[in-house]
Amino acid sequence: MSATGQAPDAHPVEVRIVDGPIPLPGPGFAAGEGGPPGAGGILTFHGVVRPTEGDQTIRGLAYETYDPMAERMLGKLAVEAVERFGLMGFRVLHSRGFVPAGAASLLVEAAGAHRAETLEAMAWYIRRMKEDVPIWKSAVMEEGG
Amino acid sequence: MTGGYGGVTGAPGGASVGGSGGHVEVLLFGPLAARAGAGRVSVPVPALPLSCGALREAVAQAHPELSDSLPLHRFAVNARFVPEDHPVEAGDEVALIGMVSGG
């Protein structure tokens, strides 16, 4: 399912929670779509599941989401990022359910006129997401681990 | 910006009240759900509406195994974070949201 909207100044915001891993390179402004007209900086972040948790090898992570609040909060913060940093577009995909080690569970893409605002927006968004979006992850251990 | 799909842990919680009091089903997630051994708890309440602050005390009383963790959690009512004085009404969906760990 998807939540696609327009920030008040008509720049595109798209947020989706998807079941399982996010295919890479994945949909994105940088994946042949060109990006918003006039964008001079397109920044893409992939969050990838590490193969270890502490000193233990894991099979992957299981993501639990409180739906539909999780998607709504991802979207609320995305619109706020566009407004706060003057972006030209913002796209977020986050996984729900099992994501194996090495696969992506998060894609965030920010488009702006210049690189500075995309870099600042990315750091701000991911920090706020980890504070306010009701998503939890738990390690799935290797069998016998 | 709408969602509209299923996937919540358990069915939606809800608040209801009868002639001699009622109960509030509170949704739990992550470590708090693991501690409770369930994705929801039923909490007896004297009447509705009831503030989230009073509901927090009622949760601690009905489920003492959760009481240590409760100060670290925020209430969401109908999928929105709310302050402690927010009133829980009959039919509301109520959730306790602790430290999140997306990404």
PDB file of C-alpha atoms in Angstrom:
ATOM      1  CA  MET A   1       0.000   0.000   0.000  1.00  0.00           C
ATOM      2  CA  SER A   2       1.198   3.480  -0.480  1.00  0.00           C
ATOM      3  CA  ALA A   3       0.760   6.939   0.830  1.00  0.00           C
ATOM      4  CA  THR A   4       1.489   9.448  -1.835  1.00  0.00           C
ATOM      5  CA  GLY A   5       0.957  13.086  -1.166  1.00  0.00           C
ATOM      6  CA  GLN A   6       1.920  16.577  -1.912  1.00  0.00           C
ATOM      7  CA  ALA A   7       3.597  18.834   0.542  1.00  0.00           C
ATOM      8  CA  PRO A   8       1.812  22.179   0.762  1.00  0.00           C
ATOM      9  CA  ASP A   9       4.193  23.690  -1.778  1.00  0.00           C
ATOM     10  CA  ALA A  10       3.351  20.896  -4.237  1.00  0.00           C
ATOM     11  CA  HIS A  11       6.566  18.897  -4.051  1.00  0.00           C
ATOM     12  CA  PRO A  12       6.063  15.135  -4.242  1.00  0.00           C
ATOM     13  CA  VAL A  13       6.218  12.929  -1.174  1.00  0.00           C
ATOM     14  CA  GLU A  14       5.823   9.168  -1.388  1.00  0.00           C
ATOM     15  CA  VAL A  15       5.876   6.785   1.582  1.00  0.00           C
ATOM     16  CA  ARG A  16       5.276   3.054   1.567  1.00  0.00           C
ATOM     17  CA  ILE A  17       5.687   0.141   3.932  1.00  0.00           C
ATOM     18  CA  VAL A  18       6.384  -3.048   2.023  1.00  0.00           C
ATOM     19  CA  ASP A  19       6.393  -6.690   3.043  1.00  0.00           C
ATOM     20  CA  GLY A  20       9.901  -8.136   3.143  1.00  0.00           C
ATOM     21  CA  PRO A  21      13.120  -6.717   1.730  1.00  0.00           C
ATOM     22  CA  ILE A  22      13.276  -3.642  -0.470  1.00  0.00           C
ATOM     23  CA  PRO A  23      14.654  -4.629  -3.864  1.00  0.00           C
ATOM     24  CA  LEU A  24      17.813  -2.735  -4.745  1.00  0.00           C
ATOM     25  CA  PRO A  25      18.480  -0.447  -6.467  1.00  0.00           C
ATOM     26  CA  GLY A  26      14.722  -0.081  -5.970  1.00  0.00           C
ATOM     27  CA  PRO A  27      12.414   2.566  -7.261  1.00  0.00           C
ATOM     28  CA  GLY A  28      13.883   5.979  -6.938  1.00  0.00           C
ATOM     29  CA  PHE A  29      14.606   9.328  -8.422  1.00  0.00           C
ATOM     30  CA  ALA A  30      18.054   8.036  -9.308  1.00  0.00           C
ATOM     31  CA  ALA A  31      16.782   4.801 -10.908  1.00  0.00           C
ATOM     32  CA  GLY A  32      16.068   6.133 -14.351  1.00  0.00           C
ATOM     33  CA  GLU A  33      13.214   8.376 -13.311  1.00  0.00           C
ATOM     34  CA  GLY A  34      15.193  11.567 -13.562  1.00  0.00           C
ATOM     35  CA  GLY A  35      13.898  13.165 -10.402  1.00  0.00           C
ATOM     36  CA  PRO A  36      11.986  16.374  -9.910  1.00  0.00           C
ATOM     37  CA  PRO A  37      12.687  19.036 -12.557  1.00  0.00           C
ATOM     38  CA  GLY A  38      15.457  21.339 -11.461  1.00  0.00           C
ATOM     39  CA  ALA A  39      16.855  19.049  -8.777  1.00  0.00           C
ATOM     40  CA  GLY A  40      20.611  19.463  -8.489  1.00  0.00           C
ATOM     41  CA  GLY A  41      21.102  16.972  -5.701  1.00  0.00           C
ATOM     42  CA  ILE A  42      19.498  13.548  -5.294  1.00  0.00           C
ATOM     43  CA  LEU A  43      20.575  11.652  -2.196  1.00  0.00           C
ATOM     44  CA  THR A  44      19.698   7.990  -1.688  1.00  0.00           C
ATOM     45  CA  PHE A  45      20.136   6.070   1.569  1.00  0.00           C
ATOM     46  CA  HIS A  46      19.790   2.313   1.854  1.00  0.00           C
ATOM     47  CA  GLY A  47      19.514   0.796   5.310  1.00  0.00           C
ATOM     48  CA  VAL A  48      20.881  -2.752   5.097  1.00  0.00           C
ATOM     49  CA  VAL A  49      20.515  -5.526   7.658  1.00  0.00           C
ATOM     50  CA  ARG A  50      23.851  -6.389   9.224  1.00  0.00           C
ATOM     51  CA  PRO A  51      24.755 -10.083   9.529  1.00  0.00           C
ATOM     52  CA  THR A  52      25.607  -9.815  13.200  1.00  0.00           C
ATOM     53  CA  GLU A  53      23.931  -8.692  16.400  1.00  0.00           C
ATOM     54  CA  GLY A  54      26.597  -8.073  18.980  1.00  0.00           C
ATOM     55  CA  ASP A  55      28.910 -11.045  18.624  1.00  0.00           C
ATOM     56  CA  GLN A  56      26.243 -13.364  17.226  1.00  0.00           C
ATOM     57  CA  THR A  57      25.524 -14.191  13.624  1.00  0.00           C
ATOM     58  CA  ILE A  58      21.902 -13.589  12.717  1.00  0.00           C
ATOM     59  CA  ARG A  59      19.685 -14.760   9.891  1.00  0.00           C
ATOM     60  CA  GLY A  60      18.032 -11.375   9.627  1.00  0.00           C
ATOM     61  CA  LEU A  61      15.662  -8.953  11.311  1.00  0.00           C
ATOM     62  CA  ALA A  62      11.909  -9.145  11.812  1.00  0.00           C
ATOM     63  CA  TYR A  63      10.162  -5.772  11.580  1.00  0.00           C
ATOM     64  CA  GLU A  64       6.907  -5.209  13.441  1.00  0.00           C
ATOM     65  CA  THR A  65       4.842  -2.180  12.453  1.00  0.00           C
ATOM     66  CA  TYR A  66       1.839  -0.558  14.080  1.00  0.00           C
ATOM     67  CA  ASP A  67      -0.342  -0.042  11.048  1.00  0.00           C
ATOM     68  CA  PRO A  68      -1.484   2.374   9.802  1.00  0.00           C
ATOM     69  CA  MET A  69       0.163   4.704  12.318  1.00  0.00           C
ATOM     70  CA  ALA A  70       3.665   3.748  11.153  1.00  0.00           C
ATOM     71  CA  GLU A  71       3.029   4.753   7.547  1.00  0.00           C
ATOM     72  CA  ARG A  72       1.194   7.884   8.605  1.00  0.00           C
ATOM     73  CA  MET A  73       4.112   8.975  10.807  1.00  0.00           C
ATOM     74  CA  LEU A  74       6.643   8.219   8.045  1.00  0.00           C
ATOM     75  CA  GLY A  75       4.585  10.455   5.792  1.00  0.00           C
ATOM     76  CA  LYS A  76       4.118  13.201   8.369  1.00  0.00           C
ATOM     77  CA  LEU A  77       7.868  13.425   8.922  1.00  0.00           C
ATOM     78  CA  ALA A  78       8.516  13.318   5.156  1.00  0.00           C
ATOM     79  CA  VAL A  79       6.249  16.317   4.588  1.00  0.00           C
ATOM     80  CA  GLU A  80       7.920  18.105   7.487  1.00  0.00           C
ATOM     81  CA  ALA A  81      11.353  17.381   5.959  1.00  0.00           C
ATOM     82  CA  VAL A  82      10.278  18.841   2.621  1.00  0.00           C
ATOM     83  CA  GLU A  83       8.974  21.980   4.314  1.00  0.00           C
ATOM     84  CA  ARG A  84      11.846  22.399   6.754  1.00  0.00           C
ATOM     85  CA  PHE A  85      14.668  21.907   4.237  1.00  0.00           C
ATOM     86  CA  GLY A  86      12.978  23.202   1.095  1.00  0.00           C
ATOM     87  CA  LEU A  87      13.249  19.904  -0.765  1.00  0.00           C
ATOM     88  CA  MET A  88      11.880  19.158  -4.212  1.00  0.00           C
ATOM     89  CA  GLY A  89      10.921  15.560  -3.488  1.00  0.00           C
ATOM     90  CA  PHE A  90      11.111  12.884  -0.814  1.00  0.00           C
ATOM     91  CA  ARG A  91      10.545   9.134  -0.980  1.00  0.00           C
ATOM     92  CA  VAL A  92      10.606   6.515   1.786  1.00  0.00           C
ATOM     93  CA  LEU A  93      10.198   2.757   1.703  1.00  0.00           C
ATOM     94  CA  HIS A  94      10.387   0.717   4.906  1.00  0.00           C
ATOM     95  CA  SER A  95      10.092  -3.026   5.359  1.00  0.00           C
ATOM     96  CA  ARG A  96       7.586  -4.977   7.362  1.00  0.00           C
ATOM     97  CA  GLY A  97       8.207  -8.611   8.339  1.00  0.00           C
ATOM     98  CA  PHE A  98      11.379 -10.615   7.822  1.00  0.00           C
ATOM     99  CA  VAL A  99      14.391  -9.113   6.045  1.00  0.00           C
ATOM    100  CA  PRO A 100      17.430 -11.382   5.667  1.00  0.00           C
ATOM    101  CA  ALA A 101      20.943 -10.212   6.485  1.00  0.00           C
ATOM    102  CA  GLY A 102      22.449  -8.308   3.575  1.00  0.00           C
ATOM    103  CA  ALA A 103      19.094  -7.116   2.240  1.00  0.00           C
ATOM    104  CA  ALA A 104      17.719  -3.590   2.493  1.00  0.00           C
ATOM    105  CA  SER A 105      14.984  -2.661   4.951  1.00  0.00           C
ATOM    106  CA  LEU A 106      14.931   1.092   4.371  1.00  0.00           C
ATOM    107  CA  LEU A 107      15.215   3.390   1.388  1.00  0.00           C
ATOM    108  CA  VAL A 108      15.127   7.147   1.812  1.00  0.00           C
ATOM    109  CA  GLU A 109      15.594   9.478  -1.110  1.00  0.00           C
ATOM    110  CA  ALA A 110      15.745  13.245  -0.958  1.00  0.00           C
ATOM    111  CA  ALA A 111      15.844  15.588  -3.930  1.00  0.00           C
ATOM    112  CA  GLY A 112      16.758  19.248  -3.665  1.00  0.00           C
ATOM    113  CA  ALA A 113      18.163  22.132  -5.601  1.00  0.00           C
ATOM    114  CA  HIS A 114      21.554  21.635  -3.946  1.00  0.00           C
ATOM    115  CA  ARG A 115      23.325  18.891  -2.015  1.00  0.00           C
ATOM    116  CA  ALA A 116      23.391  20.672   1.343  1.00  0.00           C
ATOM    117  CA  GLU A 117      19.682  20.504   2.047  1.00  0.00           C
ATOM    118  CA  THR A 118      19.433  16.862   1.008  1.00  0.00           C
ATOM    119  CA  LEU A 119      22.264  15.857   3.341  1.00  0.00           C
ATOM    120  CA  GLU A 120      20.760  17.775   6.259  1.00  0.00           C
ATOM    121  CA  ALA A 121      17.275  16.463   5.565  1.00  0.00           C
ATOM    122  CA  MET A 122      18.439  12.865   5.400  1.00  0.00           C
ATOM    123  CA  ALA A 123      20.145  13.005   8.785  1.00  0.00           C
ATOM    124  CA  TRP A 124      17.176  14.817  10.332  1.00  0.00           C
ATOM    125  CA  TYR A 125      14.602  12.414   8.887  1.00  0.00           C
ATOM    126  CA  ILE A 126      16.325   9.207   9.937  1.00  0.00           C
ATOM    127  CA  ARG A 127      16.915  10.538  13.445  1.00  0.00           C
ATOM    128  CA  ARG A 128      13.252  11.543  13.814  1.00  0.00           C
ATOM    129  CA  MET A 129      12.095   8.256  12.329  1.00  0.00           C
ATOM    130  CA  LYS A 130      14.020   6.363  14.981  1.00  0.00           C
ATOM    131  CA  GLU A 131      12.322   8.476  17.675  1.00  0.00           C
ATOM    132  CA  ASP A 132       8.700   8.613  16.562  1.00  0.00           C
ATOM    133  CA  VAL A 133       7.717   5.985  14.016  1.00  0.00           C
ATOM    134  CA  PRO A 134       6.158   2.890  15.635  1.00  0.00           C
ATOM    135  CA  ILE A 135       8.332   0.207  14.066  1.00  0.00           C
ATOM    136  CA  TRP A 136      10.275  -2.369  16.053  1.00  0.00           C
ATOM    137  CA  LYS A 137      12.904  -4.818  14.932  1.00  0.00           C
ATOM    138  CA  SER A 138      14.082  -8.029  16.531  1.00  0.00           C
ATOM    139  CA  ALA A 139      16.918 -10.318  15.545  1.00  0.00           C
ATOM    140  CA  VAL A 140      16.141 -13.697  14.021  1.00  0.00           C
ATOM    141  CA  MET A 141      18.963 -15.968  15.030  1.00  0.00           C
ATOM    142  CA  GLU A 142      20.575 -18.666  12.935  1.00  0.00           C
ATOM    143  CA  GLU A 143      19.137 -22.071  13.778  1.00  0.00           C
ATOM    144  CA  GLY A 144      21.006 -23.433  16.752  1.00  0.00           C
ATOM    145  CA  GLY A 145      22.372 -19.929  17.402  1.00  0.00           C
TER     146      GLY A 145
ATOM    147  CA  MET B   1      -1.474  10.290   3.067  1.00  0.00           C
ATOM    148  CA  THR B   2      -3.430   7.277   3.989  1.00  0.00           C
ATOM    149  CA  GLY B   3      -2.539   3.692   4.707  1.00  0.00           C
ATOM    150  CA  GLY B   4      -5.486   1.394   4.988  1.00  0.00           C
ATOM    151  CA  TYR B   5      -3.983  -2.065   5.258  1.00  0.00           C
ATOM    152  CA  GLY B   6      -3.967  -4.618   8.061  1.00  0.00           C
ATOM    153  CA  GLY B   7      -0.955  -5.805   9.955  1.00  0.00           C
ATOM    154  CA  VAL B   8      -1.343  -4.455  13.441  1.00  0.00           C
ATOM    155  CA  THR B   9      -0.266  -6.864  16.164  1.00  0.00           C
ATOM    156  CA  GLY B  10      -3.574  -8.393  17.040  1.00  0.00           C
ATOM    157  CA  ALA B  11      -6.869  -6.772  16.222  1.00  0.00           C
ATOM    158  CA  PRO B  12      -7.460  -3.140  17.113  1.00  0.00           C
ATOM    159  CA  GLY B  13      -7.845  -2.421  20.781  1.00  0.00           C
ATOM    160  CA  GLY B  14     -10.863  -0.627  22.088  1.00  0.00           C
ATOM    161  CA  ALA B  15     -12.359   1.045  25.097  1.00  0.00           C
ATOM    162  CA  SER B  16     -15.771   0.100  26.411  1.00  0.00           C
ATOM    163  CA  VAL B  17     -17.705   0.734  29.564  1.00  0.00           C
ATOM    164  CA  GLY B  18     -20.788  -0.769  31.151  1.00  0.00           C
ATOM    165  CA  GLY B  19     -23.013   0.113  34.072  1.00  0.00           C
ATOM    166  CA  SER B  20     -20.470  -0.747  36.770  1.00  0.00           C
ATOM    167  CA  GLY B  21     -17.308   0.251  34.923  1.00  0.00           C
ATOM    168  CA  GLY B  22     -15.650  -1.207  31.890  1.00  0.00           C
ATOM    169  CA  HIS B  23     -12.335  -2.077  30.362  1.00  0.00           C
ATOM    170  CA  VAL B  24      -9.818  -0.737  27.896  1.00  0.00           C
ATOM    171  CA  GLU B  25      -7.920  -3.012  25.539  1.00  0.00           C
ATOM    172  CA  VAL B  26      -4.411  -1.589  25.207  1.00  0.00           C
ATOM    173  CA  LEU B  27      -2.251  -2.623  22.244  1.00  0.00           C
ATOM    174  CA  LEU B  28       1.372  -3.506  23.005  1.00  0.00           C
ATOM    175  CA  PHE B  29       4.361  -3.857  20.710  1.00  0.00           C
ATOM    176  CA  GLY B  30       7.996  -4.848  20.723  1.00  0.00           C
ATOM    177  CA  PRO B  31       9.648  -5.504  24.083  1.00  0.00           C
ATOM    178  CA  LEU B  32       6.520  -4.553  26.062  1.00  0.00           C
ATOM    179  CA  ALA B  33       4.454  -7.142  24.174  1.00  0.00           C
ATOM    180  CA  ALA B  34       7.168  -9.704  24.826  1.00  0.00           C
ATOM    181  CA  ARG B  35       7.096  -8.895  28.523  1.00  0.00           C
ATOM    182  CA  ALA B  36       3.298  -9.202  28.629  1.00  0.00           C
ATOM    183  CA  GLY B  37       3.346 -12.340  26.497  1.00  0.00           C
ATOM    184  CA  ALA B  38       0.614 -10.814  24.348  1.00  0.00           C
ATOM    185  CA  GLY B  39      -0.008  -8.041  21.852  1.00  0.00           C
ATOM    186  CA  ARG B  40      -2.711  -6.523  24.056  1.00  0.00           C
ATOM    187  CA  VAL B  41      -3.846  -6.329  27.662  1.00  0.00           C
ATOM    188  CA  SER B  42      -7.293  -5.712  29.070  1.00  0.00           C
ATOM    189  CA  VAL B  43      -7.411  -3.058  31.772  1.00  0.00           C
ATOM    190  CA  PRO B  44     -10.410  -2.582  34.093  1.00  0.00           C
ATOM    191  CA  VAL B  45     -11.436   1.057  34.432  1.00  0.00           C
ATOM    192  CA  PRO B  46     -14.083   2.659  36.626  1.00  0.00           C
ATOM    193  CA  ALA B  47     -15.576   4.841  33.927  1.00  0.00           C
ATOM    194  CA  LEU B  48     -14.952   6.525  30.593  1.00  0.00           C
ATOM    195  CA  PRO B  49     -13.746   9.012  29.569  1.00  0.00           C
ATOM    196  CA  LEU B  50     -10.534   8.479  31.479  1.00  0.00           C
ATOM    197  CA  SER B  51      -7.292  10.408  31.066  1.00  0.00           C
ATOM    198  CA  CYS B  52      -4.276   8.607  29.675  1.00  0.00           C
ATOM    199  CA  GLY B  53      -2.469   9.394  32.921  1.00  0.00           C
ATOM    200  CA  ALA B  54      -5.156   7.590  34.905  1.00  0.00           C
ATOM    201  CA  LEU B  55      -5.131   4.750  32.394  1.00  0.00           C
ATOM    202  CA  ARG B  56      -1.374   4.400  32.851  1.00  0.00           C
ATOM    203  CA  GLU B  57      -1.952   3.886  36.579  1.00  0.00           C
ATOM    204  CA  ALA B  58      -4.711   1.382  35.837  1.00  0.00           C
ATOM    205  CA  VAL B  59      -2.397  -0.570  33.515  1.00  0.00           C
ATOM    206  CA  ALA B  60       0.266  -0.726  36.222  1.00  0.00           C
ATOM    207  CA  GLN B  61      -2.254  -1.926  38.768  1.00  0.00           C
ATOM    208  CA  ALA B  62      -3.809  -4.578  36.525  1.00  0.00           C
ATOM    209  CA  HIS B  63      -0.504  -5.725  35.023  1.00  0.00           C
ATOM    210  CA  PRO B  64       2.284  -5.154  37.560  1.00  0.00           C
ATOM    211  CA  GLU B  65       4.721  -7.057  35.359  1.00  0.00           C
ATOM    212  CA  LEU B  66       4.643  -4.021  33.036  1.00  0.00           C
ATOM    213  CA  SER B  67       4.847  -1.261  35.617  1.00  0.00           C
ATOM    214  CA  ASP B  68       8.639  -0.777  35.463  1.00  0.00           C
ATOM    215  CA  SER B  69       8.490  -0.134  31.734  1.00  0.00           C
ATOM    216  CA  LEU B  70       5.462   2.120  31.600  1.00  0.00           C
ATOM    217  CA  PRO B  71       7.239   5.444  32.302  1.00  0.00           C
ATOM    218  CA  LEU B  72       9.201   4.906  29.078  1.00  0.00           C
ATOM    219  CA  HIS B  73       6.065   4.590  26.960  1.00  0.00           C
ATOM    220  CA  ARG B  74       3.787   7.101  25.262  1.00  0.00           C
ATOM    221  CA  PHE B  75       0.105   6.647  24.617  1.00  0.00           C
ATOM    222  CA  ALA B  76      -1.314   6.703  21.123  1.00  0.00           C
ATOM    223  CA  VAL B  77      -5.072   7.064  20.826  1.00  0.00           C
ATOM    224  CA  ASN B  78      -6.600   6.310  17.448  1.00  0.00           C
ATOM    225  CA  ALA B  79      -3.058   6.010  16.062  1.00  0.00           C
ATOM    226  CA  ARG B  80      -1.862   9.456  17.181  1.00  0.00           C
ATOM    227  CA  PHE B  81       0.447  10.349  20.034  1.00  0.00           C
ATOM    228  CA  VAL B  82      -1.458  12.151  22.782  1.00  0.00           C
ATOM    229  CA  PRO B  83      -0.568  13.923  26.048  1.00  0.00           C
ATOM    230  CA  GLU B  84      -1.274  12.432  29.468  1.00  0.00           C
ATOM    231  CA  ASP B  85      -4.415  14.498  29.943  1.00  0.00           C
ATOM    232  CA  HIS B  86      -5.987  13.271  26.709  1.00  0.00           C
ATOM    233  CA  PRO B  87      -9.315  11.561  27.462  1.00  0.00           C
ATOM    234  CA  VAL B  88      -9.857   7.967  26.339  1.00  0.00           C
ATOM    235  CA  GLU B  89     -13.422   7.608  25.112  1.00  0.00           C
ATOM    236  CA  ALA B  90     -15.534   4.540  24.430  1.00  0.00           C
ATOM    237  CA  GLY B  91     -14.528   2.983  21.125  1.00  0.00           C
ATOM    238  CA  ASP B  92     -11.037   4.526  21.015  1.00  0.00           C
ATOM    239  CA  GLU B  93      -8.086   2.449  19.846  1.00  0.00           C
ATOM    240  CA  VAL B  94      -5.399   2.726  22.514  1.00  0.00           C
ATOM    241  CA  ALA B  95      -1.744   1.723  22.193  1.00  0.00           C
ATOM    242  CA  LEU B  96       1.374   2.046  24.317  1.00  0.00           C
ATOM    243  CA  ILE B  97       4.407   3.014  22.253  1.00  0.00           C
ATOM    244  CA  GLY B  98       7.828   2.468  23.772  1.00  0.00           C
ATOM    245  CA  MET B  99      11.264   2.966  22.278  1.00  0.00           C
ATOM    246  CA  VAL B 100      11.025   2.327  18.575  1.00  0.00           C
ATOM    247  CA  SER B 101      13.732   0.798  16.435  1.00  0.00           C
ATOM    248  CA  GLY B 102      12.918   1.202  12.775  1.00  0.00           C
ATOM    249  CA  GLY B 103      15.482   1.518  10.036  1.00  0.00           C
TER     250      GLY B 103
END
